Amino acid sequence: MASFGRRLHAAMAARGQFCAGIDPHPGLLTAWGLDDDAAGLERFARTAVEALGETVALLKPQSAFFERHGSRGVAVLERVIADAKAAGALVLLDVKRGDIGSTMQAYADAYCDPASPLCADAVTVSPYLGFESLRPVLDTAAVHGNGVFVLALTSNPEGPEVQHATTAGGRTVAGTMLAHVRAANAAALAAGDPLGSVGVVVGATTGATGEDLAVGGPLLAPGIGAQGGTVEDLATVFGAALPQVVPAASREVLGAGPALDALRAAAVRTIEDVRDLLFRASIQA
Ligand SMILES: O=c1ccn([C@@H]2O[C@H](COP(=O)(O)O)[C@@H](O)[C@H]2O)c(=O)[nH]1
């Protein structure tokens, strides 16, 4: 299996730079005329995959909205992962796990080992128990050609309290995580991969970060739409790193449903806006 970085690079070239989130909020289920139960969840999530799976580079189911329906919800999540892969999208499971290293191995077995029905193409993790606590996930993902996205500068307004803090080494906490990710991608880039398999999460809402975002891997940028971020904001946040950015939106796209063509059109609009931004940035450079 080619590395996640290689596969994502090819998917972004073929389908554009966009990640559609699958976040079955109770309010969205209601808006789609569905009940807030496991059957409604299944209908919602499978409709989203049918509408978007053949169009977007990356689909990002948010695990929490499946877990809130208990074991039946997790079974739906397993089905979503399988169906999204079959439709040709890469799947990023948004679970933001972070724990001591020995427990991280169990999370790695769950999310990064193809023997598990919850194995996606990539998974989100939180490094705030220390970057090296993520080692089991990083190593297991690498063995199986999977990817990992590490939280760096999140899109929520509470993030800076932790992420902008200065460490004893003089870097910010976020800058420290970015440096770890840069180091984690160095060997893959030296071996000729166009993109490393370890990405970071940097919100589209953060404004200019003052950090070096050239980490060699993909930059997931949630916060477009419902959280107030725009495609135009990406130029300010990412600057020269724009070609590595995968903007993400969930409610902004899902709110257009449940009609398949309306969901697809909402995603395609963002993909085209991002393509236009990249074109304008390339001629200014
Ligand atoms: O910094 C972060 C990291 C992850 N997220 C997740 O992305 C989606 C955003 O949903 P919207 O409806 O587009 O606001 C959601 O699953 C978050 O958990 C994030 O928003 N910010």
Short mmCIF file of C-alpha atoms and ligand atoms in Angstrom, two decimals:
data_model
loop_
_atom_site.label_atom_id
_atom_site.label_comp_id
_atom_site.label_asym_id
_atom_site.label_seq_id
_atom_site.Cartn_x
_atom_site.Cartn_y
_atom_site.Cartn_z
CA MET A 1 0.00 0.00 0.00
CA ALA A 2 1.36 3.44 -0.94
CA SER A 3 1.88 5.78 2.01
CA PHE A 4 -1.02 7.96 3.14
CA GLY A 5 0.97 11.06 2.11
CA ARG A 6 1.32 9.74 -1.45
CA ARG A 7 -2.34 8.72 -1.63
CA LEU A 8 -3.57 12.05 -0.27
CA HIS A 9 -1.30 13.99 -2.64
CA ALA A 10 -2.80 12.07 -5.60
CA ALA A 11 -6.37 12.51 -4.30
CA MET A 12 -5.88 16.27 -3.87
CA ALA A 13 -4.54 16.53 -7.43
CA ALA A 14 -7.47 14.53 -8.82
CA ARG A 15 -10.36 15.80 -6.69
CA GLY A 16 -9.18 19.14 -5.31
CA GLN A 17 -8.15 20.24 -1.84
CA PHE A 18 -11.16 19.68 0.39
CA CYS A 19 -12.26 17.51 3.27
CA ALA A 20 -15.99 17.08 3.90
CA GLY A 21 -16.87 16.30 7.47
CA ILE A 22 -19.65 13.86 8.37
CA ASP A 23 -20.97 15.26 11.65
CA PRO A 24 -24.49 13.94 12.25
CA HIS A 25 -25.56 16.66 14.70
CA PRO A 26 -29.01 16.04 16.24
CA GLY A 27 -30.18 19.34 14.72
CA LEU A 28 -29.07 18.25 11.25
CA LEU A 29 -30.88 14.92 11.61
CA THR A 30 -34.04 16.86 12.43
CA ALA A 31 -33.49 19.28 9.54
CA TRP A 32 -33.18 16.28 7.22
CA GLY A 33 -36.51 14.89 8.54
CA LEU A 34 -34.80 12.06 10.42
CA ASP A 35 -35.14 10.84 13.98
CA ASP A 36 -32.26 11.30 16.39
CA ASP A 37 -31.67 7.57 16.73
CA ALA A 38 -29.44 4.92 15.20
CA ALA A 39 -31.71 4.45 12.17
CA GLY A 40 -31.73 8.20 11.49
CA LEU A 41 -27.96 8.30 11.96
CA GLU A 42 -27.48 5.49 9.46
CA ARG A 43 -29.68 7.14 6.85
CA PHE A 44 -27.90 10.48 7.33
CA ALA A 45 -24.37 9.12 7.18
CA ARG A 46 -24.98 6.81 4.24
CA THR A 47 -26.61 9.67 2.30
CA ALA A 48 -23.56 11.85 2.96
CA VAL A 49 -21.24 9.11 1.71
CA GLU A 50 -23.38 8.52 -1.37
CA ALA A 51 -23.39 12.24 -2.19
CA LEU A 52 -19.75 13.00 -1.47
CA GLY A 53 -17.71 9.79 -1.57
CA GLU A 54 -16.99 9.93 -5.29
CA THR A 55 -16.31 13.68 -5.27
CA VAL A 56 -14.11 14.79 -2.37
CA ALA A 57 -10.51 13.81 -1.64
CA LEU A 58 -11.10 13.26 2.06
CA LEU A 59 -14.17 12.38 4.12
CA LYS A 60 -13.96 12.98 7.87
CA PRO A 61 -16.55 11.24 10.03
CA GLN A 62 -16.65 12.75 13.52
CA SER A 63 -16.66 9.74 15.86
CA ALA A 64 -18.45 11.52 18.72
CA PHE A 65 -21.69 11.85 16.74
CA PHE A 66 -21.69 8.10 16.10
CA GLU A 67 -20.61 7.12 19.64
CA ARG A 68 -23.56 9.03 21.14
CA HIS A 69 -25.80 6.34 19.65
CA GLY A 70 -23.92 3.55 21.47
CA SER A 71 -22.88 0.28 19.86
CA ARG A 72 -25.37 0.71 16.99
CA GLY A 73 -23.81 4.08 16.23
CA VAL A 74 -20.33 2.58 16.19
CA ALA A 75 -21.59 -0.11 13.80
CA VAL A 76 -22.82 2.68 11.51
CA LEU A 77 -19.38 4.30 11.72
CA GLU A 78 -17.75 1.03 10.65
CA ARG A 79 -20.08 0.88 7.65
CA VAL A 80 -19.38 4.54 6.78
CA ILE A 81 -15.63 3.92 6.78
CA ALA A 82 -16.00 0.90 4.49
CA ASP A 83 -18.46 2.58 2.11
CA ALA A 84 -16.43 5.81 1.88
CA LYS A 85 -13.28 3.85 1.00
CA ALA A 86 -15.22 1.84 -1.59
CA ALA A 87 -16.43 5.12 -3.15
CA GLY A 88 -12.80 6.18 -3.62
CA ALA A 89 -12.49 8.81 -0.87
CA LEU A 90 -9.75 8.69 1.72
CA VAL A 91 -11.19 8.53 5.23
CA LEU A 92 -9.91 10.57 8.15
CA LEU A 93 -11.50 9.39 11.38
CA ASP A 94 -11.80 12.38 13.71
CA VAL A 95 -11.43 10.94 17.23
CA LYS A 96 -8.66 13.14 18.67
CA ARG A 97 -7.28 10.40 20.90
CA GLY A 98 -4.45 11.11 23.34
CA ASP A 99 -3.31 9.00 26.32
CA ILE A 100 -0.27 7.38 27.87
CA GLY A 101 1.80 5.41 25.37
CA SER A 102 0.65 1.92 26.41
CA THR A 103 -3.01 2.90 25.97
CA MET A 104 -2.18 4.63 22.69
CA GLN A 105 -1.17 1.21 21.36
CA ALA A 106 -4.74 0.03 21.88
CA TYR A 107 -6.03 3.10 20.02
CA ALA A 108 -3.49 2.37 17.28
CA ASP A 109 -4.83 -1.19 17.02
CA ALA A 110 -8.38 0.18 16.77
CA TYR A 111 -7.83 2.94 14.21
CA CYS A 112 -4.61 2.19 12.29
CA ASP A 113 -4.56 -1.60 11.86
CA PRO A 114 -6.53 -2.88 8.86
CA ALA A 115 -7.59 -5.89 10.97
CA SER A 116 -9.94 -3.53 12.85
CA PRO A 117 -13.31 -2.49 11.35
CA LEU A 118 -12.63 1.04 12.64
CA CYS A 119 -9.40 1.37 10.67
CA ALA A 120 -9.59 4.48 8.47
CA ASP A 121 -6.88 5.90 6.20
CA ALA A 122 -5.89 8.42 8.87
CA VAL A 123 -6.81 9.43 12.39
CA THR A 124 -6.69 12.62 14.47
CA VAL A 125 -4.71 12.61 17.73
CA SER A 126 -4.07 15.05 20.56
CA PRO A 127 -0.38 15.49 21.52
CA TYR A 128 -1.04 17.20 24.82
CA LEU A 129 0.23 14.25 26.88
CA GLY A 130 3.53 14.90 25.09
CA PHE A 131 4.34 14.21 21.45
CA GLU A 132 6.19 10.95 22.15
CA SER A 133 3.09 9.53 23.86
CA LEU A 134 1.75 9.30 20.29
CA ARG A 135 4.56 6.97 19.22
CA PRO A 136 2.43 3.76 19.04
CA VAL A 137 -0.06 5.44 16.71
CA LEU A 138 2.69 7.00 14.58
CA ASP A 139 4.53 3.67 14.26
CA THR A 140 1.46 1.51 13.66
CA ALA A 141 0.11 3.96 11.08
CA ALA A 142 3.46 3.96 9.28
CA VAL A 143 3.58 0.15 9.14
CA HIS A 144 0.17 0.04 7.45
CA GLY A 145 0.57 3.07 5.16
CA ASN A 146 -1.87 5.14 7.21
CA GLY A 147 -1.79 8.78 8.22
CA VAL A 148 -1.97 10.70 11.49
CA PHE A 149 -3.15 14.30 12.02
CA VAL A 150 -1.75 15.96 15.15
CA LEU A 151 -3.62 18.87 16.76
CA ALA A 152 -1.42 21.98 16.64
CA LEU A 153 -3.47 25.20 16.42
CA THR A 154 -7.11 24.25 16.74
CA SER A 155 -10.01 26.28 15.38
CA ASN A 156 -11.78 26.84 18.72
CA PRO A 157 -11.34 30.12 20.62
CA GLU A 158 -10.13 28.28 23.76
CA GLY A 159 -7.13 26.71 21.98
CA PRO A 160 -4.62 29.59 22.31
CA GLU A 161 -4.66 29.32 26.16
CA VAL A 162 -2.63 26.11 25.78
CA GLN A 163 -1.26 26.20 22.25
CA HIS A 164 0.21 29.74 22.34
CA ALA A 165 1.93 29.19 25.70
CA THR A 166 5.71 29.43 25.60
CA THR A 167 7.73 26.36 26.56
CA ALA A 168 11.02 26.32 28.48
CA GLY A 169 12.79 25.99 25.11
CA GLY A 170 11.35 29.32 23.98
CA ARG A 171 8.98 27.91 21.36
CA THR A 172 5.23 27.97 21.69
CA VAL A 173 3.53 24.69 22.55
CA ALA A 174 2.05 24.60 19.04
CA GLY A 175 5.45 25.40 17.51
CA THR A 176 6.93 22.48 19.44
CA MET A 177 4.31 20.13 17.99
CA LEU A 178 4.89 21.50 14.49
CA ALA A 179 8.64 20.85 14.89
CA HIS A 180 7.97 17.26 16.00
CA VAL A 181 5.74 16.68 12.98
CA ARG A 182 8.36 18.18 10.64
CA ALA A 183 10.92 15.73 12.04
CA ALA A 184 8.46 12.83 11.71
CA ASN A 185 8.02 13.54 7.98
CA ALA A 186 11.70 14.09 7.14
CA ALA A 187 12.55 10.49 6.19
CA ALA A 188 9.52 10.10 3.89
CA LEU A 189 10.32 13.34 2.08
CA ALA A 190 13.99 12.36 1.77
CA ALA A 191 12.84 9.04 0.25
CA GLY A 192 10.88 10.94 -2.41
CA ASP A 193 7.32 11.03 -1.08
CA PRO A 194 5.61 14.22 -2.31
CA LEU A 195 3.88 14.65 1.06
CA GLY A 196 4.57 13.15 4.46
CA SER A 197 1.95 11.00 6.19
CA VAL A 198 1.92 12.96 9.44
CA GLY A 199 -0.26 16.03 9.18
CA VAL A 200 -1.28 18.76 11.55
CA VAL A 201 -4.55 20.48 12.37
CA VAL A 202 -4.44 24.26 12.03
CA GLY A 203 -7.82 25.97 12.11
CA ALA A 204 -8.96 28.25 9.30
CA THR A 205 -10.06 30.62 12.07
CA THR A 206 -6.64 31.21 13.67
CA GLY A 207 -5.48 34.21 11.63
CA ALA A 208 -1.77 34.61 10.89
CA THR A 209 -0.07 32.10 13.18
CA GLY A 210 3.51 33.37 13.33
CA GLU A 211 4.57 29.71 13.13
CA ASP A 212 6.53 27.82 10.46
CA LEU A 213 3.77 25.67 8.92
CA ALA A 214 6.09 23.87 6.48
CA VAL A 215 5.90 20.51 8.23
CA GLY A 216 6.21 18.35 5.12
CA GLY A 217 2.78 16.83 5.66
CA PRO A 218 -0.83 17.88 5.04
CA LEU A 219 -2.39 20.78 6.93
CA LEU A 220 -6.01 20.08 7.84
CA ALA A 221 -7.88 23.37 8.20
CA PRO A 222 -11.25 22.94 9.91
CA GLY A 223 -13.44 25.91 10.77
CA ILE A 224 -14.73 26.87 7.31
CA GLY A 225 -18.40 27.90 7.38
CA ALA A 226 -20.21 27.30 10.68
CA GLN A 227 -17.22 28.43 12.78
CA GLY A 228 -16.79 31.63 10.79
CA GLY A 229 -13.69 30.78 8.75
CA THR A 230 -13.68 31.40 4.99
CA VAL A 231 -11.69 30.07 2.07
CA GLU A 232 -10.19 33.58 1.66
CA ASP A 233 -8.88 33.39 5.26
CA LEU A 234 -6.69 30.45 4.27
CA ALA A 235 -4.26 32.77 2.46
CA THR A 236 -3.63 34.72 5.67
CA VAL A 237 -3.31 31.63 7.86
CA PHE A 238 -1.16 29.47 5.56
CA GLY A 239 0.68 31.77 3.11
CA ALA A 240 3.28 29.78 1.20
CA ALA A 241 2.02 26.52 2.72
CA LEU A 242 -1.33 26.76 0.85
CA PRO A 243 -0.54 23.87 -1.54
CA GLN A 244 -0.44 21.49 1.45
CA VAL A 245 -3.73 22.70 2.96
CA VAL A 246 -6.86 20.55 3.12
CA PRO A 247 -9.69 22.89 4.16
CA ALA A 248 -12.48 21.12 6.03
CA ALA A 249 -16.15 21.88 6.55
CA SER A 250 -18.96 19.79 7.97
CA ARG A 251 -22.14 21.78 8.76
CA GLU A 252 -21.52 24.13 5.84
CA VAL A 253 -21.92 21.21 3.41
CA LEU A 254 -24.31 18.98 5.36
CA GLY A 255 -26.74 21.86 5.85
CA ALA A 256 -27.43 21.70 2.10
CA GLY A 257 -28.87 18.15 2.42
CA PRO A 258 -30.56 15.79 2.25
CA ALA A 259 -30.78 16.03 -1.56
CA LEU A 260 -27.73 14.33 -3.07
CA ASP A 261 -27.17 16.91 -5.80
CA ALA A 262 -27.41 19.82 -3.33
CA LEU A 263 -24.88 18.18 -0.99
CA ARG A 264 -22.52 17.54 -3.87
CA ALA A 265 -22.94 21.09 -5.20
CA ALA A 266 -22.08 22.54 -1.77
CA ALA A 267 -18.84 20.54 -1.68
CA VAL A 268 -17.95 21.37 -5.27
CA ARG A 269 -18.45 25.11 -4.57
CA THR A 270 -15.82 24.98 -1.83
CA ILE A 271 -13.46 22.86 -3.93
CA GLU A 272 -13.69 25.45 -6.73
CA ASP A 273 -13.22 28.38 -4.33
CA VAL A 274 -10.06 26.73 -2.98
CA ARG A 275 -8.79 26.02 -6.50
CA ASP A 276 -9.38 29.67 -7.41
CA LEU A 277 -7.54 30.86 -4.29
CA LEU A 278 -4.57 28.62 -5.08
CA PHE A 279 -4.46 29.89 -8.65
CA ARG A 280 -4.47 33.53 -7.50
CA ALA A 281 -1.78 32.77 -4.91
CA SER A 282 0.41 31.05 -7.50
CA ILE A 283 0.37 34.00 -9.89
CA GLN A 284 1.18 36.43 -7.06
CA ALA A 285 4.16 34.32 -5.91
O1 LIG B 1 -9.39 22.37 15.49
C1 LIG B 1 -10.33 21.64 15.18
C2 LIG B 1 -10.20 20.28 15.05
C3 LIG B 1 -11.26 19.54 14.64
N1 LIG B 1 -12.45 20.11 14.39
C4 LIG B 1 -13.58 19.23 13.97
O2 LIG B 1 -13.97 19.59 12.65
C5 LIG B 1 -15.39 19.57 12.55
C6 LIG B 1 -15.88 20.98 12.29
O3 LIG B 1 -17.25 20.98 11.99
P1 LIG B 1 -17.97 22.27 11.35
O4 LIG B 1 -19.40 21.88 11.28
O5 LIG B 1 -17.37 22.49 9.98
O6 LIG B 1 -17.71 23.41 12.26
C7 LIG B 1 -15.92 19.00 13.86
O7 LIG B 1 -16.03 17.60 13.71
C8 LIG B 1 -14.81 19.32 14.85
O8 LIG B 1 -14.75 18.38 15.89
C9 LIG B 1 -12.59 21.45 14.52
O9 LIG B 1 -13.67 22.02 14.28
N2 LIG B 1 -11.52 22.19 14.90
#
